[in-house]
mmCIF file of C-alpha atoms and ligand atoms in Angstrom:
data_model
loop_
_atom_site.group_PDB
_atom_site.id
_atom_site.type_symbol
_atom_site.label_atom_id
_atom_site.label_comp_id
_atom_site.label_asym_id
_atom_site.label_seq_id
_atom_site.Cartn_x
_atom_site.Cartn_y
_atom_site.Cartn_z
ATOM 1 C CA UNK A 681 0.000 0.000 0.000
ATOM 2 C CA UNK A 682 2.953 2.319 0.587
ATOM 3 C CA UNK A 683 3.972 4.691 3.327
ATOM 4 C CA UNK A 684 3.044 8.308 4.007
ATOM 5 C CA UNK A 685 5.553 10.562 2.284
ATOM 6 C CA UNK A 686 6.874 14.107 2.180
ATOM 7 C CA UNK A 687 8.240 15.448 -1.083
ATOM 8 C CA UNK A 688 9.159 18.760 -2.638
ATOM 9 C CA UNK A 689 7.531 19.210 -6.051
ATOM 10 C CA UNK A 690 9.641 20.697 -8.871
ATOM 11 C CA UNK A 691 9.652 24.434 -9.470
ATOM 12 C CA UNK A 692 7.851 25.315 -12.697
ATOM 13 C CA UNK A 693 5.727 22.157 -12.736
ATOM 14 C CA UNK A 694 1.984 22.130 -12.986
ATOM 15 C CA UNK A 695 0.721 21.596 -9.419
ATOM 16 C CA UNK A 696 -2.128 19.214 -10.250
ATOM 17 C CA UNK A 697 0.050 17.100 -12.547
ATOM 18 C CA UNK A 698 2.899 16.997 -10.022
ATOM 19 C CA UNK A 699 0.603 15.874 -7.196
ATOM 20 C CA UNK A 700 -0.948 13.186 -9.397
ATOM 21 C CA UNK A 701 2.480 11.969 -10.543
ATOM 22 C CA UNK A 702 3.742 11.768 -6.942
ATOM 23 C CA UNK A 703 1.044 9.209 -6.106
ATOM 24 C CA UNK A 704 1.149 7.430 -9.464
ATOM 25 C CA UNK A 705 4.897 6.782 -9.279
ATOM 26 C CA UNK A 706 4.429 5.277 -5.800
ATOM 27 C CA UNK A 707 1.544 3.105 -7.100
ATOM 28 C CA UNK A 708 -0.832 4.713 -4.566
ATOM 29 C CA UNK A 709 -4.352 4.794 -6.011
ATOM 30 C CA UNK A 710 -6.241 5.753 -2.834
ATOM 31 C CA UNK A 711 -4.935 8.527 -0.650
ATOM 32 C CA UNK A 712 -5.162 11.978 0.829
ATOM 33 C CA UNK A 713 -2.800 14.923 0.719
ATOM 34 C CA UNK A 714 -2.019 18.468 1.697
ATOM 35 C CA UNK A 715 0.368 20.971 0.144
ATOM 36 C CA UNK A 716 1.880 24.220 1.361
ATOM 37 C CA UNK A 717 4.093 26.508 -0.663
ATOM 38 C CA UNK A 718 3.890 29.288 -3.228
ATOM 39 C CA UNK A 719 2.492 29.476 -6.750
ATOM 40 C CA UNK A 720 3.542 31.811 -9.569
ATOM 41 C CA UNK A 721 0.223 31.367 -11.310
ATOM 42 C CA UNK A 722 -3.032 29.727 -10.317
ATOM 43 C CA UNK A 723 -6.043 28.533 -12.251
ATOM 44 C CA UNK A 724 -9.052 28.004 -10.005
ATOM 45 C CA UNK A 725 -12.427 26.641 -10.926
ATOM 46 C CA UNK A 726 -15.901 27.050 -9.494
ATOM 47 C CA UNK A 727 -18.574 24.527 -10.489
ATOM 48 C CA UNK A 728 -22.043 25.776 -11.353
ATOM 49 C CA UNK A 729 -24.629 23.146 -10.357
ATOM 50 C CA UNK A 730 -27.182 24.685 -12.757
ATOM 51 C CA UNK A 731 -25.117 24.631 -15.953
ATOM 52 C CA UNK A 732 -22.857 21.724 -14.895
ATOM 53 C CA UNK A 733 -19.831 23.722 -16.006
ATOM 54 C CA UNK A 734 -16.769 25.118 -14.307
ATOM 55 C CA UNK A 735 -16.003 28.792 -14.491
ATOM 56 C CA UNK A 736 -12.223 29.134 -14.428
ATOM 57 C CA UNK A 737 -10.198 32.141 -13.435
ATOM 58 C CA UNK A 738 -6.472 32.697 -13.740
ATOM 59 C CA UNK A 739 -4.460 34.558 -11.107
ATOM 60 C CA UNK A 740 -0.893 35.675 -11.797
ATOM 61 C CA UNK A 741 1.612 36.728 -9.152
ATOM 62 C CA UNK A 742 3.090 35.116 -6.124
ATOM 63 C CA UNK A 743 0.343 33.393 -4.232
ATOM 64 C CA UNK A 744 0.944 31.641 -0.931
ATOM 65 C CA UNK A 745 -0.700 28.238 -0.705
ATOM 66 C CA UNK A 746 -2.389 28.885 2.627
ATOM 67 C CA UNK A 747 -4.292 25.618 2.437
ATOM 68 C CA UNK A 748 -4.436 22.868 -0.122
ATOM 69 C CA UNK A 749 -6.010 19.510 0.437
ATOM 70 C CA UNK A 750 -7.367 16.736 -1.662
ATOM 71 C CA UNK A 751 -7.854 13.078 -2.335
ATOM 72 C CA UNK A 752 -6.601 10.409 -4.686
ATOM 73 C CA UNK A 753 -8.785 7.821 -6.359
ATOM 74 C CA UNK A 754 -9.276 6.334 -9.799
ATOM 75 C CA UNK A 755 -10.951 7.668 -12.915
ATOM 76 C CA UNK A 756 -10.878 5.861 -16.272
ATOM 77 C CA UNK A 757 -8.259 3.481 -14.879
ATOM 78 C CA UNK A 758 -5.858 6.313 -14.015
ATOM 79 C CA UNK A 759 -4.785 7.902 -10.736
ATOM 80 C CA UNK A 760 -6.941 10.999 -10.271
ATOM 81 C CA UNK A 761 -6.310 13.878 -7.852
ATOM 82 C CA UNK A 762 -9.152 16.096 -6.637
ATOM 83 C CA UNK A 763 -7.782 19.196 -4.986
ATOM 84 C CA UNK A 764 -9.087 22.435 -3.468
ATOM 85 C CA UNK A 765 -6.965 25.311 -2.301
ATOM 86 C CA UNK A 766 -6.921 28.664 -0.592
ATOM 87 C CA UNK A 767 -4.296 31.162 -1.761
ATOM 88 C CA UNK A 768 -3.167 34.368 -0.089
ATOM 89 C CA UNK A 769 -1.794 37.325 -2.064
ATOM 90 C CA UNK A 770 0.705 39.947 -0.907
ATOM 91 C CA UNK A 771 -2.152 41.992 0.559
ATOM 92 C CA UNK A 772 -2.983 38.928 2.699
ATOM 93 C CA UNK A 773 -6.282 38.522 0.897
ATOM 94 C CA UNK A 774 -7.487 35.027 0.127
ATOM 95 C CA UNK A 775 -9.043 33.412 -2.878
ATOM 96 C CA UNK A 776 -9.957 29.798 -3.243
ATOM 97 C CA UNK A 777 -11.443 27.135 -5.420
ATOM 98 C CA UNK A 778 -11.021 23.873 -7.273
ATOM 99 C CA UNK A 779 -7.481 23.375 -8.579
ATOM 100 C CA UNK A 780 -7.336 23.321 -12.367
ATOM 101 C CA UNK A 781 -4.458 22.464 -14.692
ATOM 102 C CA UNK A 782 -2.189 25.414 -15.427
ATOM 103 C CA UNK A 783 -1.174 26.324 -11.866
ATOM 104 C CA UNK A 784 2.593 26.835 -11.761
ATOM 105 C CA UNK A 785 4.722 25.865 -8.758
ATOM 106 C CA UNK A 786 7.320 28.151 -7.226
ATOM 107 C CA UNK A 787 7.546 26.048 -4.044
ATOM 108 C CA UNK A 788 5.315 23.115 -3.149
ATOM 109 C CA UNK A 789 5.760 20.745 -0.224
ATOM 110 C CA UNK A 790 3.475 17.752 -0.448
ATOM 111 C CA UNK A 791 2.427 15.493 2.403
ATOM 112 C CA UNK A 792 0.783 12.425 0.931
ATOM 113 C CA UNK A 793 -0.630 9.389 2.636
ATOM 114 C CA UNK A 794 -2.088 6.177 1.283
ATOM 115 C CA UNK A 795 -5.499 5.111 2.572
ATOM 116 C CA UNK A 796 -6.173 1.383 3.045
ATOM 117 C CA UNK A 797 -9.084 -0.476 1.521
ATOM 118 C CA UNK A 798 -10.777 -0.691 -1.863
ATOM 119 C CA UNK A 799 -9.980 2.107 -4.323
ATOM 120 C CA UNK A 800 -12.961 4.377 -5.061
ATOM 121 C CA UNK A 801 -13.632 4.775 -8.784
ATOM 122 C CA UNK A 802 -15.093 8.005 -10.160
ATOM 123 C CA UNK A 803 -18.099 7.515 -12.425
ATOM 124 C CA UNK A 804 -20.075 10.145 -14.267
ATOM 125 C CA UNK A 805 -23.175 11.251 -12.339
ATOM 126 C CA UNK A 806 -25.723 12.535 -14.894
ATOM 127 C CA UNK A 807 -27.839 14.446 -12.372
ATOM 128 C CA UNK A 808 -24.913 16.460 -11.012
ATOM 129 C CA UNK A 809 -22.692 16.565 -14.091
ATOM 130 C CA UNK A 810 -19.583 15.406 -12.255
ATOM 131 C CA UNK A 811 -17.391 12.322 -11.942
ATOM 132 C CA UNK A 812 -18.142 11.181 -8.410
ATOM 133 C CA UNK A 813 -17.552 8.286 -6.064
ATOM 134 C CA UNK A 814 -20.570 6.034 -5.643
ATOM 135 C CA UNK A 815 -22.385 6.971 -2.445
ATOM 136 C CA UNK A 816 -21.875 4.426 0.299
ATOM 137 C CA UNK A 817 -24.988 2.504 1.220
ATOM 138 C CA UNK A 818 -25.562 2.190 4.993
ATOM 139 C CA UNK A 819 -24.677 -1.539 5.056
ATOM 140 C CA UNK A 820 -21.336 -0.849 3.371
ATOM 141 C CA UNK A 821 -20.214 1.752 5.883
ATOM 142 C CA UNK A 822 -17.995 0.484 8.648
HETATM 143 ZN ZN1 LIG B 1207 -13.572 20.183 -6.664
#
């Protein structure tokens, strides 16, 4: 299953891709993580439950990763990272949202941990327009 790990992610890498790769190369397909550090650019998304679409916004400048957490599961047979973050600018104001591709690392320190048990698989949920884990039925919860 693997061990919890701490790793610095490469400067200039895409944050979402680097997090995903960190789990994939350790063969961890079910996990949780947090990241602190600094981004040079961020792309954040906000999902609209009416239109079933993300609105994305790009932020440029040095942005402290005040909080970044997420989970690792499987989608289409691949390791998939779902990640939300809060960023603070030089005026100490915060923005936040769903991490999208295109966010560029200046510094990123990842704490990742595997989670035991069956790997959740994301499947498309027509009513909500998202790839989601199947909801646990009461008899399956431990
Ligand atoms: Zn999200």
